Short mmCIF file of C-alpha atoms (C1' of nucleotides) and ligand atoms in Angstrom, two decimals:
data_model
loop_
_atom_site.label_atom_id
_atom_site.label_comp_id
_atom_site.label_asym_id
_atom_site.label_seq_id
_atom_site.Cartn_x
_atom_site.Cartn_y
_atom_site.Cartn_z
CA MET K 1 12.06 14.08 4.17
CA PRO K 2 8.83 14.51 6.20
CA PHE K 3 6.41 11.58 6.57
CA PRO K 4 2.74 11.46 7.23
CA GLU K 5 1.50 11.20 10.76
CA THR K 6 0.40 7.79 12.47
CA GLU K 7 -3.26 7.03 13.37
CA ILE K 8 -5.42 7.19 16.92
CA PRO K 9 -7.14 3.96 17.28
CA GLY K 10 -10.66 3.88 17.30
CA ARG K 11 -11.12 7.15 15.75
CA LEU K 12 -13.04 6.07 12.94
CA GLN K 13 -15.68 4.62 14.87
CA ALA K 14 -16.13 7.77 17.06
CA LEU K 15 -16.13 9.90 14.13
CA LEU K 16 -19.06 8.14 12.44
CA ALA K 17 -20.95 7.99 15.64
CA GLN K 18 -20.34 11.72 16.10
CA ARG K 19 -22.17 11.84 12.75
CA GLY K 20 -25.15 9.90 13.92
CA ILE K 21 -24.10 6.99 11.43
CA ARG K 22 -25.31 3.43 12.48
CA MET K 23 -22.32 1.00 13.79
CA THR K 24 -22.40 -2.58 13.14
CA ASP K 25 -20.13 -5.55 14.10
CA GLN K 26 -19.20 -5.88 10.55
CA ARG K 27 -18.05 -2.13 10.04
CA ARG K 28 -16.03 -2.05 13.20
CA ALA K 29 -14.04 -5.11 11.78
CA ILE K 30 -13.61 -3.34 8.63
CA LEU K 31 -12.80 0.03 10.27
CA SER K 32 -10.28 -1.69 12.73
CA VAL K 33 -8.61 -3.17 9.98
CA ILE K 34 -8.11 0.05 7.94
CA GLU K 35 -6.88 1.59 11.15
CA THR K 36 -4.14 -0.67 12.17
CA ALA K 37 -3.06 -1.37 8.32
CA ASN K 38 0.57 -0.92 7.97
CA LYS K 39 0.44 -0.41 4.37
CA HIS K 40 -2.04 0.09 1.36
CA LEU K 41 -4.90 -2.35 1.00
CA ASP K 42 -7.05 -3.25 -1.84
CA ALA K 43 -10.84 -4.59 -1.21
CA SER K 44 -9.84 -8.12 -1.28
CA GLN K 45 -7.28 -7.79 1.44
CA LEU K 46 -9.56 -5.66 3.41
CA LEU K 47 -12.37 -8.20 3.09
CA ARG K 48 -9.86 -11.25 4.10
CA LYS K 49 -8.52 -9.26 7.07
CA ALA K 50 -12.09 -8.41 7.97
CA GLN K 51 -13.45 -11.73 8.07
CA LYS K 52 -10.74 -12.99 10.62
CA LEU K 53 -12.21 -10.43 13.00
CA ASP K 54 -15.99 -11.29 11.80
CA PRO K 55 -16.45 -13.93 9.37
CA SER K 56 -19.91 -13.02 8.69
CA VAL K 57 -18.47 -9.92 6.46
CA ASP K 58 -19.50 -10.07 3.20
CA ARG K 59 -17.54 -8.51 -0.16
CA SER K 60 -20.61 -6.27 -0.80
CA THR K 61 -20.39 -4.69 2.77
CA VAL K 62 -16.88 -4.07 2.22
CA TYR K 63 -17.39 -1.94 -0.86
CA ARG K 64 -20.49 -0.44 0.56
CA THR K 65 -18.45 0.56 3.77
CA LEU K 66 -15.81 1.93 1.51
CA GLY K 67 -18.37 3.92 -0.38
CA LEU K 68 -19.57 5.47 2.95
CA LEU K 69 -15.92 6.22 4.07
CA LYS K 70 -15.04 7.89 0.85
CA ARG K 71 -18.27 10.13 1.02
CA GLN K 72 -17.53 11.15 4.50
CA GLY K 73 -14.18 12.17 3.56
CA MET K 74 -12.56 9.54 5.87
CA ILE K 75 -10.70 7.36 3.64
CA ASP K 76 -8.82 8.02 -0.09
CA GLU K 77 -8.79 6.04 -2.81
CA LEU K 78 -5.66 5.09 -4.44
CA ASP K 79 -4.01 3.67 -8.30
CA LEU K 80 -0.72 3.22 -6.86
CA MET K 81 0.05 3.23 -10.53
CA HIS K 82 -1.76 -0.28 -11.06
CA LEU K 83 1.22 -2.39 -10.12
CA ASN K 84 -0.98 -5.27 -9.55
CA GLY K 85 -3.86 -5.72 -11.53
CA GLU K 86 -6.51 -3.13 -12.02
CA GLY K 87 -8.01 -2.56 -8.27
CA HIS K 88 -8.16 0.11 -6.21
CA TYR K 89 -6.19 0.73 -2.73
CA TYR K 90 -7.45 2.52 0.44
CA GLU K 91 -5.68 4.61 3.12
CA ARG K 92 -7.08 6.30 6.09
CA LYS K 93 -6.95 9.85 5.46
CA LEU K 94 -5.02 11.97 7.91
CA GLY K 95 -4.67 15.49 8.28
CA ARG K 96 -2.06 16.26 5.75
CA ASP K 97 -2.51 14.94 1.81
CA HIS K 98 0.68 13.17 1.01
CA ILE K 99 2.25 11.96 -2.32
CA HIS K 100 2.64 8.28 -3.38
CA MET K 101 5.86 7.20 -5.41
CA ALA K 102 5.66 3.79 -6.58
CA CYS K 103 8.68 2.14 -7.94
CA LEU K 104 7.87 0.39 -11.37
CA ARG K 105 10.41 -2.42 -10.68
CA CYS K 106 10.50 -3.26 -7.14
CA GLY K 107 6.95 -2.12 -6.36
CA LYS K 108 7.84 -0.23 -3.10
CA ILE K 109 5.56 2.67 -2.15
CA THR K 110 7.35 5.88 -0.86
CA GLU K 111 5.35 8.57 0.96
CA PHE K 112 6.06 11.97 0.97
CA VAL K 113 4.79 15.45 2.52
CA SER K 114 5.67 18.57 1.06
CA GLU K 115 4.63 22.17 1.69
CA ARG K 116 5.12 22.70 -2.38
CA PHE K 117 2.25 20.65 -2.76
CA GLU K 118 0.05 22.45 -0.37
CA SER K 119 1.25 25.77 -2.28
CA LEU K 120 0.41 24.09 -5.45
CA LYS K 121 -3.09 23.58 -4.03
CA SER K 122 -3.76 26.82 -3.05
CA GLN K 123 -2.86 27.88 -6.67
CA MET K 124 -5.20 25.96 -8.02
CA GLU K 125 -8.13 26.78 -5.73
CA GLN K 126 -7.42 30.72 -6.35
CA GLU K 127 -6.47 30.70 -10.09
CA CYS K 128 -8.84 28.17 -11.08
CA ARG K 129 -11.54 29.15 -8.57
CA PHE K 130 -11.96 25.27 -7.97
CA HIS K 131 -13.06 24.23 -4.59
CA ILE K 132 -10.51 21.21 -3.57
CA LEU K 133 -12.15 17.88 -1.80
CA VAL K 134 -9.76 15.48 -2.85
CA ALA K 135 -6.30 15.69 -4.03
CA ARG K 136 -4.34 12.74 -5.13
CA LEU K 137 -0.57 12.75 -6.78
CA GLU K 138 0.74 9.76 -7.55
CA VAL K 139 3.90 8.98 -9.43
CA GLY K 140 5.78 6.13 -11.08
CA GLY K 141 9.30 5.64 -11.64
CA TYR K 142 12.18 3.94 -10.26
CA CYS K 143 13.32 4.05 -6.45
CA THR K 144 17.13 4.83 -5.01
CA ALA K 145 17.85 1.36 -4.78
CA CYS K 146 16.27 0.20 -8.26
CA ARG K 147 17.76 3.08 -11.01
CA ARG K 148 21.07 2.27 -12.11
CA MET Q 1 -4.13 30.34 -16.41
CA PRO Q 2 -1.78 28.46 -18.44
CA PHE Q 3 -3.09 25.56 -21.08
CA PRO Q 4 -1.40 22.56 -22.55
CA GLU Q 5 -0.32 22.74 -26.09
CA THR Q 6 -2.00 20.87 -28.70
CA GLU Q 7 -0.85 17.90 -31.08
CA ILE Q 8 0.86 17.64 -34.42
CA PRO Q 9 -1.27 15.45 -36.32
CA GLY Q 10 0.51 11.92 -37.71
CA ARG Q 11 3.21 12.42 -34.80
CA LEU Q 12 2.60 9.20 -33.07
CA GLN Q 13 2.65 7.01 -36.40
CA ALA Q 14 5.90 8.67 -37.42
CA LEU Q 15 7.75 8.16 -33.70
CA LEU Q 16 6.47 4.49 -33.53
CA ALA Q 17 8.12 4.01 -37.17
CA GLN Q 18 11.42 5.62 -36.25
CA ARG Q 19 11.31 3.43 -33.16
CA GLY Q 20 11.18 0.28 -35.63
CA ILE Q 21 7.67 -0.92 -34.58
CA ARG Q 22 5.37 -2.27 -37.04
CA MET Q 23 2.35 -0.36 -38.41
CA THR Q 24 -1.09 -1.48 -39.53
CA ASP Q 25 -4.29 -0.46 -40.61
CA GLN Q 26 -5.71 -1.03 -36.89
CA ARG Q 27 -3.17 1.10 -35.27
CA ARG Q 28 -3.08 3.81 -37.72
CA ALA Q 29 -6.95 4.34 -37.00
CA ILE Q 30 -6.42 4.28 -33.19
CA LEU Q 31 -3.58 6.48 -33.12
CA SER Q 32 -5.80 8.93 -35.33
CA VAL Q 33 -8.61 8.81 -33.04
CA ILE Q 34 -6.16 9.64 -30.12
CA GLU Q 35 -4.46 12.31 -32.18
CA THR Q 36 -7.58 14.19 -33.40
CA ALA Q 37 -9.67 13.80 -29.77
CA ASN Q 38 -10.96 16.97 -28.17
CA LYS Q 39 -11.46 15.47 -24.84
CA HIS Q 40 -10.00 12.26 -22.75
CA LEU Q 41 -11.49 8.99 -24.24
CA ASP Q 42 -11.85 5.90 -22.46
CA ALA Q 43 -11.26 2.27 -24.04
CA SER Q 44 -14.66 1.64 -25.31
CA GLN Q 45 -15.17 5.22 -26.87
CA LEU Q 46 -11.92 4.64 -28.52
CA LEU Q 47 -13.03 1.56 -29.81
CA ARG Q 48 -16.21 2.90 -31.46
CA LYS Q 49 -14.30 5.84 -33.06
CA ALA Q 50 -11.62 3.63 -34.39
CA GLN Q 51 -14.17 1.53 -35.87
CA LYS Q 52 -15.61 4.51 -37.99
CA LEU Q 53 -12.24 4.62 -39.58
CA ASP Q 54 -11.48 0.77 -39.81
CA PRO Q 55 -14.69 -1.66 -38.87
CA SER Q 56 -12.13 -4.61 -38.39
CA VAL Q 57 -10.68 -2.81 -35.27
CA ASP Q 58 -11.45 -5.47 -32.24
CA ARG Q 59 -11.45 -4.51 -28.49
CA SER Q 60 -8.34 -6.69 -27.31
CA THR Q 61 -6.43 -4.42 -30.36
CA VAL Q 62 -7.35 -1.18 -28.57
CA TYR Q 63 -6.26 -2.53 -25.21
CA ARG Q 64 -3.04 -4.04 -27.03
CA THR Q 65 -2.19 -0.68 -28.42
CA LEU Q 66 -2.87 1.48 -25.48
CA GLY Q 67 -0.50 -1.04 -23.51
CA LEU Q 68 2.06 -0.43 -26.58
CA LEU Q 69 1.89 3.30 -26.24
CA LYS Q 70 1.95 3.55 -22.46
CA ARG Q 71 4.99 1.38 -22.39
CA GLN Q 72 6.50 3.72 -25.56
CA GLY Q 73 5.65 6.51 -22.50
CA MET Q 74 3.30 8.33 -25.65
CA ILE Q 75 0.26 8.47 -23.84
CA ASP Q 76 -0.91 8.87 -20.05
CA GLU Q 77 -3.49 6.95 -18.10
CA LEU Q 78 -6.01 8.90 -16.00
CA ASP Q 79 -8.91 8.10 -13.73
CA LEU Q 80 -10.67 11.70 -13.60
CA MET Q 81 -12.00 10.53 -10.42
CA HIS Q 82 -13.80 7.59 -12.02
CA LEU Q 83 -16.74 10.03 -12.83
CA ASN Q 84 -18.44 7.27 -14.66
CA GLY Q 85 -17.83 3.85 -13.67
CA GLU Q 86 -14.75 2.35 -13.01
CA GLY Q 87 -12.88 2.56 -16.33
CA HIS Q 88 -9.75 4.76 -17.29
CA TYR Q 89 -9.11 7.60 -19.69
CA TYR Q 90 -6.21 8.05 -21.89
CA GLU Q 91 -4.63 11.30 -23.90
CA ARG Q 92 -1.69 11.97 -25.66
CA LYS Q 93 1.49 12.90 -23.43
CA LEU Q 94 2.72 16.24 -24.64
CA GLY Q 95 5.91 17.96 -23.50
CA ARG Q 96 4.81 19.39 -19.93
CA ASP Q 97 2.63 17.31 -17.47
CA HIS Q 98 -0.63 18.64 -16.82
CA ILE Q 99 -2.80 18.60 -13.42
CA HIS Q 100 -6.61 17.40 -13.99
CA MET Q 101 -9.19 18.79 -12.15
CA ALA Q 102 -12.77 17.13 -12.20
CA CYS Q 103 -15.96 18.71 -11.09
CA LEU Q 104 -17.95 16.14 -8.93
CA ARG Q 105 -21.07 17.73 -9.39
CA CYS Q 106 -21.15 18.85 -13.29
CA GLY Q 107 -18.18 16.44 -14.58
CA LYS Q 108 -16.45 18.86 -16.25
CA ILE Q 109 -12.68 18.49 -16.55
CA THR Q 110 -10.31 21.43 -16.30
CA GLU Q 111 -6.47 21.37 -17.34
CA PHE Q 112 -4.03 23.02 -15.66
CA VAL Q 113 0.01 23.76 -15.96
CA SER Q 114 1.87 25.12 -13.23
CA GLU Q 115 5.26 26.01 -12.55
CA ARG Q 116 4.89 24.85 -8.69
CA PHE Q 117 3.94 21.30 -10.17
CA GLU Q 118 7.14 21.03 -11.85
CA SER Q 119 9.16 22.60 -8.97
CA LEU Q 120 7.32 19.84 -6.54
CA LYS Q 121 8.80 17.10 -8.92
CA SER Q 122 11.84 18.24 -8.83
CA GLN Q 123 11.76 18.50 -4.92
CA MET Q 124 10.72 14.75 -5.11
CA GLU Q 125 13.39 13.59 -7.36
CA GLN Q 126 16.25 15.32 -5.49
CA GLU Q 127 14.92 14.74 -2.00
CA CYS Q 128 13.66 11.06 -2.22
CA ARG Q 129 16.05 10.22 -5.11
CA PHE Q 130 13.47 9.09 -7.31
CA HIS Q 131 13.78 8.62 -10.65
CA ILE Q 132 9.86 10.09 -12.24
CA LEU Q 133 8.84 8.40 -15.56
CA VAL Q 134 5.17 9.32 -14.78
CA ALA Q 135 3.04 11.89 -12.60
CA ARG Q 136 -0.27 12.00 -12.31
CA LEU Q 137 -1.96 14.91 -10.23
CA GLU Q 138 -5.90 14.31 -10.18
CA VAL Q 139 -8.15 16.36 -8.01
CA GLY Q 140 -11.89 16.46 -7.27
CA GLY Q 141 -13.97 18.96 -6.38
CA TYR Q 142 -16.21 21.73 -7.19
CA CYS Q 143 -15.66 24.00 -10.38
CA THR Q 144 -16.76 28.07 -10.27
CA ALA Q 145 -19.97 27.23 -11.57
CA CYS Q 146 -21.04 24.28 -9.24
CA ARG Q 147 -19.96 25.84 -6.12
CA ARG Q 148 -22.72 28.02 -4.17
"C1'" DA P 1 -37.27 -4.02 28.58
"C1'" DT P 2 -39.92 -3.76 24.26
"C1'" DC P 3 -41.49 -2.06 19.79
"C1'" DG P 4 -40.91 -0.04 15.64
"C1'" DT P 5 -38.57 2.55 12.46
"C1'" DT P 6 -35.51 2.48 9.22
"C1'" DG P 7 -30.71 1.76 7.98
"C1'" DT P 8 -27.75 -2.08 6.96
"C1'" DT P 9 -26.55 -6.87 6.02
"C1'" DG P 10 -25.60 -11.20 3.09
"C1'" DC P 11 -27.01 -13.84 -0.94
"C1'" DG P 12 -26.61 -14.39 -5.50
"C1'" DA P 13 -27.08 -12.74 -9.88
"C1'" DC P 14 -25.43 -9.60 -12.65
"C1'" DT P 15 -22.45 -5.83 -15.31
"C1'" DG P 16 -18.34 -4.08 -17.79
"C1'" DA P 17 -13.19 -3.72 -18.06
"C1'" DG P 18 -9.65 -5.74 -19.28
"C1'" DT P 19 -6.79 -10.07 -20.36
"C1'" DT P 20 -5.49 -14.29 -23.06
"C1'" DG P 21 -4.54 -18.46 -25.96
"C1'" DC P 22 -4.67 -19.55 -30.46
"C1'" DA P 23 -4.69 -20.10 -35.56
"C1'" DA P 24 -5.01 -16.72 -39.38
"C1'" DC P 25 -3.17 -12.96 -41.32
"C1'" DA P 26 0.12 -8.93 -42.71
"C1'" DC P 27 4.16 -6.24 -42.48
"C1'" DG P 28 8.39 -5.11 -44.37
"C1'" DA P 29 12.94 -6.65 -44.98
"C1'" DA P 30 15.67 -9.10 -48.16
"C1'" DT N 1 7.94 -12.71 -54.13
"C1'" DT N 2 9.19 -14.81 -50.40
"C1'" DC N 3 9.58 -15.42 -45.48
"C1'" DG N 4 9.99 -14.78 -40.60
"C1'" DT N 5 8.11 -12.51 -37.01
"C1'" DG N 6 4.78 -9.47 -35.14
"C1'" DT N 7 -0.32 -8.63 -35.09
"C1'" DT N 8 -4.90 -9.59 -35.78
"C1'" DG N 9 -10.31 -11.32 -34.47
"C1'" DC N 10 -12.38 -14.06 -31.95
"C1'" DA N 11 -14.37 -16.36 -28.21
"C1'" DA N 12 -13.74 -17.57 -23.56
"C1'" DC N 13 -12.33 -16.10 -19.46
"C1'" DT N 14 -10.97 -13.44 -15.18
"C1'" DC N 15 -11.92 -10.38 -11.87
"C1'" DA N 16 -13.66 -5.88 -9.83
"C1'" DG N 17 -17.52 -3.96 -8.54
"C1'" DT N 18 -22.80 -3.46 -8.40
"C1'" DC N 19 -27.77 -4.40 -7.39
"C1'" DG N 20 -32.37 -5.99 -5.78
"C1'" DC N 21 -34.12 -8.17 -2.29
"C1'" DA N 22 -35.76 -10.19 1.85
"C1'" DA N 23 -34.15 -10.84 6.45
"C1'" DC N 24 -31.95 -8.56 10.18
"C1'" DA N 25 -30.22 -5.42 13.70
"C1'" DA N 26 -28.95 -0.61 15.76
"C1'" DC N 27 -31.22 2.49 18.41
"C1'" DG N 28 -34.08 5.99 19.51
"C1'" DA N 29 -38.98 6.49 21.48
"C1'" DT N 30 -42.36 4.44 24.12
MN1 LIG C 1 -7.86 3.47 -11.35
MN1 LIG C 2 -5.41 16.14 -20.26
ZN1 LIG C 3 12.56 -0.08 -6.65
ZN1 LIG C 4 -18.99 21.75 -12.22
#
DNA sequence: ATCGTTGTTGCGACTGAGTTGCAACACGAA
DNA sequence: TTCGTGTTGCAACTCAGTCGCAACAACGAT
């Protein structure tokens, strides 16, 4: 089963500069947290980690930066079946979309890349004449370990 | 392009009775609103419509009933790309899953049923050994009318 | 190197979704 | 009718996310 590729560090900062977007210490801290994260982070986790790099980072700056990155198509926003509360999760958007499977018992998140997903998106674009900018497939159920 | 089937009225109430779940006037009102809705409703819209049938319905009862219906697998919870605020949307769960496409410009929601989606879910269940209980595919982009 | 424009920030107050504890209530089986 | 237990309205609460504003800082122009 194929998995998504990993991140080249410093890439987000370069991309923003390339698009003429102003860089600040606070943004650098937040970008660095997103790029080095080894799991899906919500806004408050992101805030705490960013404040370790730059204590001046404020909650509102985190949300404003997430908004910027979403508009630029550099991150994806996830629900992960709202396993813990109502908040959202964020992750670096890489070349290929991937699917998220959330185990409703142990909370484990599994990622999955599939050619059939790409094929389905093509079908939607053609048959519905819809121009897809963001596609989010999230699944809830039981992982291998949790189903009896 | 195939569309999802429509609802048999009174079905939700019968299903709950069948499972030995207590029925109340408030629940009847909420179920009736869900079954007769012609679009995806959020919790506050659901509350207002239910109160027209039974003015005693409270906000917390709406959320408690939505929780019950989710646990019973009778409704699906949607984000619809959070087009208006942060709230969620709800709809009766029918035999076949369908995909939601949200136009980021005009807000139009398009529904779509695809055999490729079914095929993709089968692949996930087999290759990841994951038992799927709920699958949600939501797409944001531009509809036919809105893309130039 | 300095300046000035303009985008960005922290702060604090705010909104709005969703939750919870509790006492009153009502469903439905006996 | 009675009774146990599930459900409700209410009000107070939590928590995510937003917003207006004055201070500030990035960075291209000078
Ligand atoms: Mn959501
Ligand atoms: Mn739908
Ligand atoms: Zn599990
Ligand atoms: Zn449109």
